[in-house]
Amino acid sequence: MEKIRSEVEALREEIRYHNQQYHALDDPEISDAEYDRLFQRLTELEKQFPGLVTPDSPSRRIGAEPREAFSPVRHRVPMLSLGNGFRDQDIKDFDARLKRFLGDDSPVEYTVEPKIDGVALELVYENGRLTVGSTRGDGYVGEDITRNIKTILTVPLTLTKPKNGRPVPDLVEVRGEVYMEKEALEELNRTRLGQNLPPFANPRNAAAGSLRQLDPRITAKRPLNMFCYGVGQINGAPFDTYHEMMISIQQWGFRVNRPHIRICSTPGEVIECCRHLEEIRSQFPYEIDGAVIKVNQLNLQARLGEKSRSPRWALAYKFRPTRETTRIIKIDVQVGRTGALTPVAHLEPVEIGGVTVKRATLHNQDEIEKKDVRELDTVLVQRAGDVIPEVVQVVLSKRTGAERKFVMPTHCPVCGGDVAKREGEVVLRCPNPNCPAQVKESLKHFVSKGAMDIDGLGDKLTAQLIKEGLVREPADLYELQFDDFLGLDKIADKSADNLTEAIEKSKRTTLGRFIYALGIRHVGEHVAGILADHFRELKHLEGATEKELLAIDGIGPQIAESIVTYFSDRSNKEHCGRLLKAGIRFETMVHPVTGAVAGKTFVMTGSLSSMKRSEAKEQILRRGGRVSSSVSSSTDYLVAGEGPGSKFSEAEKKGVVILNGDEFLELLNTE
Ligand code: IVH
């Protein structure tokens, strides 16, 4: 028992420390996942040994005590936290638990919506005017940050009286999450690094840090945004459901995440919705760390009430984390396709979002220095979507003194040549185009899915082809014979056959894929598509001047310069010539002049259930339409799938016709 008592005490101590770091100082040291584990262990032990529960345990408290710089505001209705769920079973248990509590057969409806990673706020409106805005604080008393909140453009200062709909109550407290979009955060962090300020580790800290400014002019400069998701005190305005209430709140002028609030009638549907949100999580322009499940009927919410910390009628279903804490075993350097030397941290393996991560990028020497990352450091590692895992931050409190600083080499670790920095760049490069590392990476890029899509040419095989001297540049691939493969290690007849076939098949491609495959710097899949659309033939692109390139929508000076430099290099031109001679042919697009799509400009956002985005794009191009990356006055249609981004509101503002997946398909088939 003593042992358990001291474990409980130690856990409380640790949680209090991290609460302070997270809530009061906006400077978390451990990942959210790790915090959740500590918290769960504490609540488990307290449940098992109720005698050990104390009123000041962090399990009984919400967040941290308010900071003193802002005056305290007592919430009329406490701002509670949410119970957490991590597995499907937790959702089933939640459903069973609340039905048991209700004790009758009332059919329960749920809403499911994204859980936004930001800071909770309360806005008080008296007679339609914003009077007080406050943080959650400890749940009962928050901080008065009215002056700062008033600088957020999406916070209404006065409410709108709807023409038809519920009138604005004389007193209404609206709650929601203030957050910063991912791109805005990156931009802010770049600026901060430039000013020698530490970057914000996540959107939550950025939002919290921006709101807690003593000078509202600083808050005003931060691109903050708000989604509303609930109310505190509200006079009159009796609603039947949460969903209806959100519709009214939106009519009064608040920003509500309406397209993403789904109504479900069974726990199975709830699970499905949560899974879907997790799948499309990386497509949101803002960070979401879970789904919030709420009972839709407000009378049932009232009957269910709350426990000490959280309501019985809601659950936060947390997604698998994208950040974890681990240790750097050593740092070494990789040489990429363009010769760039990238420092890579080799990690004690750690599972992040269901994938074991052993390596993370450190980007370049500047980043290492700014973050002060050293070998043997304990670090926060992030893996999101398909992006390469990266080291976000060092956990300084775990430093022992044994850590070693890392300095970038002066010679290429693969070919041994001197490395150099180009003017205006921070990356070091190996300038030797024949460096085996560059050759291998270029080949890997050339055969990759979005490029020539040659299946079966993996890492090992590519390395062997280079080692045996069979391939020096991509064009060599098209001269390989069946027997060449057979001569290699572990290649059977069948695979040699498949490979020969895959290489042959890749000869029929599109101009866009081919341009992308060339690996011209700054020319990704999207830009390659723009270039292909514009020039239609390789020879036109080859001969293009910077001026011509700059005139194309979506091509900036960096890209234009890179393209001209690429084609002014004789060996690159020769390489293109060799590829074409090998028999690479481009499927020419037939551009009809009639049909509903011809001549129209489309922008896509979110994911379509019926086809991949690249496929949708090809369909549009094939029918003589154009695809652009951003909404402008010349946009005709926005195709909005699941999880639309900021383009959606942009299109709404500009009055662009918005099509859902089905409407888009219909349009494609309209003569
Ligand atoms: S509803 C009774 N809905 O998550 C609590 N909260 O971990 C009602 N959050 O304190 C909260 N997105 O700061 C709700 N769509 C959403 C949310 C959301 C983010 C935050 C909020 C809350 C915390 C709980």
XYZ file of C-alpha atoms in Angstrom, residues 10-647:
638
model
C 4.746 10.929 -7.513
C 2.206 10.877 -10.331
C 0.377 13.879 -8.861
C 3.602 15.758 -8.475
C 4.566 15.040 -12.063
C 1.126 15.907 -13.456
C 1.045 19.168 -11.493
C 4.422 20.074 -12.921
C 3.312 19.349 -16.482
C -0.021 21.148 -15.899
C 1.911 24.202 -14.924
C 4.158 23.893 -17.992
C 1.218 23.352 -20.309
C -1.533 25.595 -18.989
C 0.234 28.411 -17.230
C 3.525 28.692 -19.104
C 2.416 27.468 -22.554
C 5.590 25.412 -22.685
C 4.831 21.688 -22.515
C 7.738 19.330 -22.054
C 6.148 16.013 -22.817
C 3.832 14.816 -25.554
C 0.078 14.925 -24.994
C 0.077 11.144 -25.293
C 2.551 10.807 -22.480
C 0.535 13.212 -20.338
C -2.617 11.203 -21.012
C -0.828 8.047 -19.878
C 0.211 9.638 -16.585
C -3.279 10.949 -16.046
C -4.884 7.628 -16.852
C -2.571 5.758 -14.502
C -3.469 8.188 -11.713
C -7.233 7.902 -12.263
C -6.927 4.112 -12.454
C -5.113 3.948 -9.126
C -7.560 6.372 -7.521
C -10.445 4.283 -8.745
C -8.854 1.131 -7.354
C -7.903 2.732 -4.048
C -10.532 5.403 -3.296
C -8.970 5.922 0.136
C -6.044 7.646 -1.575
C -8.163 10.292 -3.299
C -7.521 13.830 -2.061
C -9.500 16.944 -2.995
C -6.422 18.610 -4.455
C -5.501 15.710 -6.742
C -4.957 16.911 -10.321
C -7.604 14.366 -11.338
C -10.182 16.606 -9.584
C -8.987 19.807 -11.129
C -9.193 21.301 -14.569
C -6.223 23.093 -16.070
C -4.168 25.508 -14.026
C -4.881 28.427 -11.760
C -5.238 31.713 -13.588
C -2.223 33.912 -14.150
C -2.205 37.094 -12.195
C -1.658 39.607 -14.959
C -5.311 39.395 -16.018
C -8.223 39.969 -13.710
C -10.191 36.919 -12.702
C -13.633 36.178 -14.159
C -15.942 33.704 -12.483
C -17.814 31.571 -15.007
C -21.553 31.520 -14.332
C -21.556 27.893 -15.408
C -18.293 25.987 -14.806
C -16.278 25.288 -17.929
C -15.761 21.580 -17.691
C -13.266 19.358 -19.342
C -14.067 16.212 -21.315
C -13.620 12.547 -20.455
C -11.244 10.822 -22.852
C -11.639 7.709 -24.955
C -8.906 6.091 -27.017
C -10.420 2.905 -28.429
C -13.680 1.858 -30.106
C -14.560 0.049 -26.903
C -14.424 3.345 -24.995
C -17.146 4.693 -27.282
C -19.281 1.593 -26.739
C -18.750 1.889 -22.980
C -19.680 5.580 -23.078
C -22.900 4.735 -24.899
C -23.731 1.886 -22.501
C -22.857 3.972 -19.442
C -25.100 6.863 -20.285
C -27.981 4.646 -21.337
C -27.678 2.852 -18.025
C -27.717 6.199 -16.261
C -30.831 7.328 -18.145
C -32.430 4.054 -17.152
C -35.131 4.105 -19.828
C -35.302 3.416 -23.520
C -35.000 7.023 -24.696
C -33.401 6.824 -28.113
C -30.105 8.667 -27.841
C -28.737 10.646 -30.768
C -25.115 11.722 -30.932
C -23.216 14.424 -32.716
C -19.602 13.912 -33.749
C -17.308 16.801 -34.632
C -13.578 17.545 -34.815
C -11.772 18.279 -31.575
C -9.715 21.323 -32.354
C -6.302 21.749 -30.826
C -6.497 25.236 -29.424
C -7.612 27.079 -26.318
C -11.093 27.148 -24.822
C -12.710 30.570 -24.527
C -15.943 31.967 -23.192
C -17.621 34.987 -24.738
C -20.357 36.767 -22.807
C -22.935 38.801 -24.731
C -25.357 41.052 -22.949
C -28.108 42.563 -25.092
C -26.240 41.429 -28.165
C -22.905 43.051 -27.266
C -19.689 41.338 -26.327
C -18.973 42.311 -22.722
C -16.434 39.805 -21.441
C -14.147 37.234 -22.995
C -12.256 34.871 -20.754
C -10.086 31.765 -20.692
C -11.160 28.587 -18.966
C -8.616 28.952 -16.152
C -9.321 26.319 -13.505
C -12.820 25.762 -14.870
C -14.483 28.039 -12.317
C -12.424 31.192 -12.583
C -10.686 32.237 -15.780
C -8.721 35.242 -16.963
C -10.314 38.341 -18.422
C -8.785 38.703 -21.882
C -11.602 40.737 -23.435
C -9.300 43.286 -25.026
C -7.289 40.594 -26.732
C -10.291 38.615 -27.860
C -11.777 41.652 -29.532
C -8.907 41.579 -32.019
C -9.954 38.171 -33.394
C -11.795 38.798 -36.632
C -14.118 35.814 -36.307
C -15.351 36.888 -32.870
C -18.472 39.025 -33.356
C -18.536 42.200 -31.291
C -22.286 42.556 -31.716
C -24.696 39.812 -32.622
C -26.883 39.603 -35.681
C -30.667 39.472 -35.304
C -31.727 36.694 -37.664
C -34.620 37.496 -40.014
C -36.161 34.146 -39.422
C -34.754 32.049 -36.667
C -34.392 32.357 -32.940
C -33.923 35.887 -31.595
C -30.699 36.704 -29.797
C -31.162 36.135 -26.022
C -30.475 39.083 -23.702
C -27.726 37.041 -22.068
C -25.763 34.358 -23.851
C -22.380 32.880 -23.117
C -20.855 31.181 -26.102
C -17.889 28.873 -25.808
C -15.465 27.687 -28.363
C -11.899 27.028 -29.329
C -9.425 29.655 -30.463
C -6.754 28.210 -32.703
C -4.194 29.007 -35.359
C -4.140 27.312 -38.759
C -1.151 25.071 -39.445
C 0.290 27.253 -42.170
C -0.125 30.412 -40.117
C 1.686 28.743 -37.253
C 4.571 27.702 -39.496
C 4.840 31.230 -40.798
C 4.762 32.671 -37.279
C 7.442 30.216 -36.164
C 9.660 31.130 -39.106
C 9.391 34.767 -38.115
C 10.107 33.945 -34.485
C 13.187 31.908 -35.386
C 14.374 34.856 -37.426
C 14.044 37.021 -34.332
C 15.855 34.457 -32.189
C 12.663 33.648 -30.317
C 11.773 30.047 -29.511
C 9.135 28.599 -31.867
C 5.762 27.466 -30.504
C 5.680 23.690 -30.162
C 2.041 23.364 -31.269
C -1.021 25.396 -32.292
C -2.395 25.287 -28.766
C 0.639 27.020 -27.315
C 0.670 29.518 -30.130
C -2.983 30.375 -29.540
C -2.573 30.494 -25.769
C 0.598 32.559 -25.973
C -1.043 34.987 -28.379
C -4.137 35.405 -26.215
C -2.223 35.984 -23.019
C -0.445 39.055 -24.334
C -0.643 42.092 -22.133
C -0.623 44.239 -25.256
C -3.638 43.507 -27.492
C -1.766 44.933 -30.476
C 0.415 41.843 -30.398
C -2.628 39.574 -30.299
C -4.071 41.488 -33.229
C -1.049 40.560 -35.337
C -1.521 36.858 -34.717
C -3.754 35.044 -37.206
C -6.189 33.628 -34.648
C -9.477 32.045 -35.486
C -12.383 30.642 -33.513
C -14.938 27.856 -33.791
C -17.841 27.877 -31.342
C -19.102 24.587 -29.927
C -21.299 25.254 -26.945
C -22.898 27.619 -24.474
C -22.684 28.447 -20.794
C -25.585 30.485 -19.453
C -28.267 31.270 -22.021
C -31.505 33.098 -21.243
C -34.547 31.959 -23.147
C -33.977 30.405 -26.580
C -35.113 26.903 -25.730
C -33.560 24.473 -28.169
C -34.356 20.800 -28.519
C -30.983 19.688 -29.772
C -27.337 20.681 -29.783
C -27.416 20.678 -33.567
C -30.295 23.184 -33.697
C -28.525 25.317 -31.150
C -25.409 25.414 -33.319
C -27.471 26.515 -36.309
C -28.881 29.442 -34.295
C -25.496 30.351 -32.904
C -24.211 30.510 -36.435
C -27.125 32.754 -37.423
C -26.248 35.101 -34.585
C -22.825 35.579 -36.128
C -20.539 32.966 -34.588
C -18.265 30.722 -36.572
C -19.415 27.123 -36.229
C -17.771 24.062 -37.777
C -21.107 23.102 -39.347
C -19.985 20.976 -42.319
C -18.179 18.702 -39.880
C -20.848 18.210 -37.238
C -22.474 14.879 -37.972
C -25.534 13.366 -36.330
C -25.343 9.645 -35.546
C -27.934 7.348 -34.070
C -25.850 4.314 -33.094
C -22.467 3.856 -31.413
C -21.399 2.055 -34.586
C -22.049 5.156 -36.644
C -20.226 7.253 -34.073
C -17.178 4.984 -34.358
C -17.315 5.243 -38.121
C -17.485 9.044 -38.009
C -14.541 9.196 -35.603
C -12.504 6.907 -37.848
C -13.307 8.988 -40.857
C -12.219 12.186 -39.133
C -8.976 10.493 -38.109
C -8.372 9.393 -41.697
C -8.808 12.876 -43.112
C -7.198 14.638 -40.159
C -4.137 15.796 -42.063
C -6.345 17.494 -44.678
C -7.760 20.013 -42.229
C -6.021 23.386 -42.386
C -5.950 23.307 -38.590
C -4.734 20.674 -36.167
C -7.374 18.321 -34.771
C -6.420 15.860 -32.067
C -9.622 13.913 -31.764
C -13.381 13.884 -32.185
C -15.884 15.195 -29.666
C -18.984 13.068 -29.233
C -22.006 14.757 -27.652
C -25.542 13.664 -26.865
C -27.648 15.682 -29.296
C -30.871 16.002 -27.273
C -30.504 18.812 -24.758
C -33.131 17.413 -22.380
C -31.056 14.220 -22.165
C -27.901 16.260 -21.611
C -29.634 17.958 -18.685
C -30.711 14.630 -17.215
C -27.234 13.183 -17.584
C -25.526 16.125 -15.885
C -21.902 15.988 -14.932
C -19.302 14.260 -12.819
C -16.623 16.243 -10.987
C -14.577 17.179 -13.999
C -16.606 16.466 -17.091
C -20.151 16.069 -18.379
C -21.642 12.590 -18.691
C -23.104 13.496 -22.074
C -19.843 14.077 -23.946
C -16.645 12.215 -24.708
C -13.408 13.265 -26.366
C -12.237 10.436 -28.586
C -8.515 11.045 -28.889
C -6.780 10.128 -32.124
C -3.598 8.203 -32.101
C -0.920 10.706 -31.229
C 1.317 12.207 -33.865
C 3.925 13.274 -31.321
C 5.943 11.207 -28.909
C 8.926 11.607 -26.674
C 12.036 9.502 -27.337
C 15.819 9.712 -27.315
C 18.336 10.421 -30.059
C 20.892 7.635 -30.258
C 23.042 9.398 -32.811
C 22.875 11.924 -35.612
C 24.181 11.292 -39.105
C 23.861 12.841 -42.516
C 21.946 11.748 -45.615
C 22.601 12.967 -49.121
C 19.496 13.609 -51.191
C 18.651 13.768 -54.867
C 19.777 17.357 -55.218
C 22.937 16.736 -53.207
C 21.455 18.379 -50.110
C 22.976 17.104 -46.884
C 20.256 16.461 -44.334
C 21.090 15.682 -40.711
C 19.010 12.745 -39.520
C 18.405 11.716 -35.915
C 18.486 7.972 -35.233
C 16.016 7.376 -32.458
C 15.202 4.827 -29.851
C 12.275 3.289 -31.765
C 8.967 4.819 -30.770
C 5.447 4.163 -31.982
C 3.687 7.207 -33.337
C 0.184 6.838 -34.713
C 0.612 3.106 -35.297
C 3.978 3.345 -37.076
C 7.362 2.609 -35.537
C 9.589 5.601 -36.034
C 13.362 5.102 -35.923
C 14.562 8.207 -37.710
C 13.548 11.831 -37.833
C 14.829 14.708 -39.889
C 16.638 17.631 -38.323
C 16.424 19.639 -41.592
C 19.779 21.479 -41.492
C 22.526 22.879 -39.282
C 20.594 26.085 -38.618
C 17.642 24.137 -37.299
C 19.901 22.008 -35.105
C 21.384 25.115 -33.619
C 18.100 26.922 -33.165
C 16.536 23.950 -31.426
C 19.866 23.117 -29.759
C 19.457 19.414 -30.537
C 22.287 17.150 -29.375
C 23.041 13.454 -29.591
C 21.538 11.549 -26.616
C 18.945 14.283 -26.069
C 15.388 13.369 -25.160
C 13.222 14.960 -27.820
C 9.665 15.427 -28.988
C 9.185 13.777 -32.386
C 6.273 14.432 -34.706
C 4.885 12.320 -37.513
C 1.853 13.621 -39.387
C 0.284 12.132 -42.493
C 2.865 11.211 -45.084
C 5.319 13.840 -43.967
C 8.772 12.674 -42.854
C 8.967 12.522 -39.037
C 10.779 15.488 -37.531
C 12.332 16.479 -34.234
C 10.189 19.280 -32.853
C 11.831 20.156 -29.574
C 14.355 19.070 -26.961
C 13.071 18.154 -23.507
C 15.619 20.277 -21.695
C 14.679 19.024 -18.234
C 15.935 15.562 -19.252
C 19.491 16.769 -20.066
C 22.147 14.879 -18.109
C 25.286 16.567 -19.383
C 26.341 13.537 -21.405
C 24.774 14.931 -24.601
C 27.023 15.676 -27.563
C 26.745 18.608 -29.948
C 26.628 17.757 -33.625
C 28.446 19.577 -36.383
C 27.782 19.062 -40.092
C 30.641 17.442 -42.022
C 32.816 19.403 -44.413
C 32.918 16.470 -46.855
C 30.159 14.465 -48.476
C 29.749 11.314 -46.365
C 29.103 9.276 -49.532
C 31.578 10.446 -52.188
C 34.013 12.318 -49.933
C 33.970 15.506 -52.009
C 33.974 18.976 -50.455
C 30.541 20.270 -49.572
C 29.408 23.812 -50.235
C 26.601 26.224 -49.516
C 24.876 28.057 -52.352
C 24.398 31.720 -51.951
C 21.357 32.588 -49.889
C 20.767 28.982 -48.836
C 21.077 27.332 -45.456
C 21.528 23.778 -46.753
C 24.923 22.271 -47.435
C 25.232 20.399 -50.700
C 27.508 17.868 -52.303
C 28.154 19.492 -55.691
C 29.187 16.243 -57.396
C 26.363 15.151 -59.738
C 27.926 11.699 -59.998
C 27.868 11.160 -56.250
C 26.345 7.668 -55.830
C 23.912 8.985 -53.236
C 22.511 11.552 -55.651
C 22.283 9.020 -58.445
C 20.356 6.632 -56.218
C 17.962 9.254 -54.901
C 17.290 10.609 -58.407
C 16.462 7.113 -59.567
C 14.169 6.549 -56.626
C 12.373 9.772 -57.461
C 12.163 8.913 -61.148
C 10.456 5.563 -60.523
C 8.181 6.824 -57.691
C 4.373 6.681 -57.807
C 3.675 10.267 -58.859
C 6.483 10.166 -61.429
C 7.073 7.271 -63.871
C 5.449 4.828 -61.445
C 7.718 1.831 -62.051
C 6.600 -0.807 -59.596
C 9.063 -3.207 -57.989
C 12.191 -1.071 -58.156
C 12.778 -0.809 -54.439
C 15.623 0.665 -52.468
C 17.849 -2.435 -52.440
C 17.407 -3.217 -56.085
C 18.161 0.346 -57.112
C 21.323 0.277 -55.010
C 22.375 -2.974 -56.700
C 21.749 -1.655 -60.194
C 24.001 1.288 -59.419
C 26.639 -0.826 -57.744
C 26.805 -3.203 -60.700
C 27.261 -0.195 -62.968
C 24.081 -1.042 -64.877
C 22.372 2.273 -64.217
C 23.957 5.688 -63.916
C 20.996 7.833 -64.834
C 17.269 7.170 -65.258
C 17.528 6.740 -69.046
C 19.730 3.680 -68.435
C 16.686 1.908 -66.991
C 15.193 1.691 -70.475
C 18.236 -0.134 -71.792
C 18.103 -2.904 -69.213
C 17.398 -6.381 -70.523
C 15.642 -9.239 -68.794
C 19.018 -10.967 -68.276
C 20.487 -7.941 -66.522
C 17.987 -8.436 -63.711
C 18.636 -12.147 -63.497
C 22.279 -11.439 -62.796
C 21.335 -9.617 -59.612
C 20.980 -11.053 -56.114
C 17.691 -12.652 -55.173
C 15.918 -11.932 -58.432
C 13.816 -14.756 -59.782
C 12.486 -15.142 -63.325
C 9.093 -13.894 -62.296
C 10.312 -10.663 -60.746
C 12.662 -10.025 -63.654
C 9.661 -10.447 -65.921
C 7.526 -8.089 -63.850
C 10.250 -5.487 -63.776
C 10.844 -5.554 -67.499
C 7.133 -5.194 -67.989
C 6.802 -2.349 -65.473
C 9.582 -0.434 -67.180
C 8.000 -0.973 -70.570
C 4.606 0.120 -69.277
C 6.018 3.324 -67.838
C 6.891 4.520 -71.330
C 3.274 5.533 -71.819
C 2.835 8.403 -69.466
C 1.655 11.986 -69.268
C 3.788 15.052 -69.816
C 3.095 16.187 -66.250
C 4.424 12.975 -64.740
C 7.469 13.112 -66.960
C 8.306 16.699 -65.997
C 7.915 15.791 -62.347
C 10.110 12.699 -62.822
C 12.986 14.843 -64.115
C 13.423 16.075 -60.562
C 13.897 19.741 -61.382
C 14.280 21.658 -58.137
C 11.084 23.273 -56.854
C 9.033 21.431 -59.468
C 6.713 19.147 -57.535
C 3.760 17.209 -58.881
C 1.463 20.195 -58.830
C 3.825 22.581 -60.623
C 4.682 19.874 -63.158
C 0.961 19.623 -63.919
C 0.695 23.373 -64.445
C 3.685 23.308 -66.800
C 2.321 20.375 -68.779
C -1.055 22.084 -69.157
C 0.536 25.245 -70.346
C 3.231 23.970 -72.703
C 1.614 20.732 -73.913
C 4.929 19.629 -75.427
C 8.314 19.121 -73.825
C 10.142 21.135 -76.467
C 8.092 24.232 -75.635
C 8.991 23.932 -71.971
C 12.657 23.390 -72.836
C 12.728 26.597 -74.802
C 10.770 28.734 -72.320
C 12.336 31.906 -70.953
C 12.017 33.084 -67.372
C 9.657 35.805 -68.476
C 7.336 33.363 -70.218
C 7.379 31.098 -67.200
C 6.633 33.911 -64.793
C 3.541 34.821 -66.759
C 1.971 31.484 -65.830
C -0.415 31.456 -62.882
C 1.246 29.484 -60.076
C 4.863 29.861 -61.239
C 7.042 32.122 -59.117
C 10.585 33.434 -59.665
C 12.284 30.579 -57.803
C 10.587 27.929 -59.937
C 11.116 29.862 -63.160
C 14.809 30.255 -62.482
C 15.222 26.626 -61.568
C 13.556 25.458 -64.791
C 15.668 27.690 -66.998
C 18.833 26.604 -65.199
C 17.873 22.962 -65.605
C 17.345 23.155 -69.351
C 20.357 25.341 -69.946
C 22.523 22.473 -68.718
C 23.484 20.458 -71.771
C 23.666 17.156 -69.946
C 20.092 17.562 -68.711
C 18.879 18.239 -72.226
C 20.768 15.213 -73.487
C 19.208 13.115 -70.770
C 15.702 14.197 -71.800
C 16.614 13.351 -75.389
C 17.758 9.869 -74.377
C 14.521 9.265 -72.479
C 12.402 10.256 -75.443
C 14.516 8.128 -77.746
C 13.961 5.183 -75.433
C 10.324 5.402 -76.444
C 8.633 7.491 -73.780
C 5.411 8.860 -75.199
C 2.899 11.244 -73.753
C -0.766 10.577 -73.894
C -2.121 13.597 -75.609
C -5.159 15.070 -74.008
C -8.132 15.583 -76.215
C -9.611 18.936 -75.419
C -13.225 19.150 -76.375
C -14.577 22.604 -76.914
C -18.052 21.607 -75.844
C -19.337 20.054 -72.624
C -20.027 21.623 -69.248
C -16.420 21.376 -68.106
C -14.685 22.820 -71.181
C -13.108 26.182 -70.536
C -14.099 26.241 -66.865
C -11.669 26.682 -63.966
C -11.901 24.327 -61.011
C -10.389 24.377 -57.550
C -10.465 21.295 -55.344
C -10.603 20.993 -51.596
C -11.147 18.051 -49.256
C -11.211 14.442 -50.382
C -13.756 12.938 -52.742
C -15.113 9.519 -51.930
C -15.565 8.519 -55.564
C -12.086 9.245 -56.910
C -8.623 10.418 -55.994
C -7.854 14.058 -56.420
C -5.303 13.347 -59.152
C -7.929 11.361 -61.021
C -10.522 14.124 -60.714
C -7.942 16.529 -62.048
C -7.208 14.345 -65.054
C -10.929 14.051 -65.764
C -11.283 17.839 -65.764
C -8.259 18.362 -67.992
C -9.420 15.677 -70.375
C -12.661 17.593 -70.848
C -10.879 20.847 -71.560
C -11.242 22.358 -68.092
C -8.534 23.958 -65.989
C -7.499 23.203 -62.437
C -6.115 25.934 -60.259
C -4.707 25.719 -56.761
C -6.396 28.717 -55.240
C -9.782 30.368 -55.375
C -9.803 33.610 -57.326
C -12.288 35.714 -59.238
C -11.737 33.516 -62.290
C -12.685 30.315 -60.456
C -15.899 28.798 -61.789
C -16.330 25.824 -59.477
C -15.027 24.658 -56.121
C -15.208 20.884 -55.789
C -15.551 20.277 -52.058
C -15.084 16.787 -50.691
C -14.816 15.660 -47.091
C -12.798 17.887 -44.814
C -12.722 20.994 -46.989
C -10.080 23.552 -46.080
C -10.054 27.313 -46.012
C -10.787 27.377 -49.740
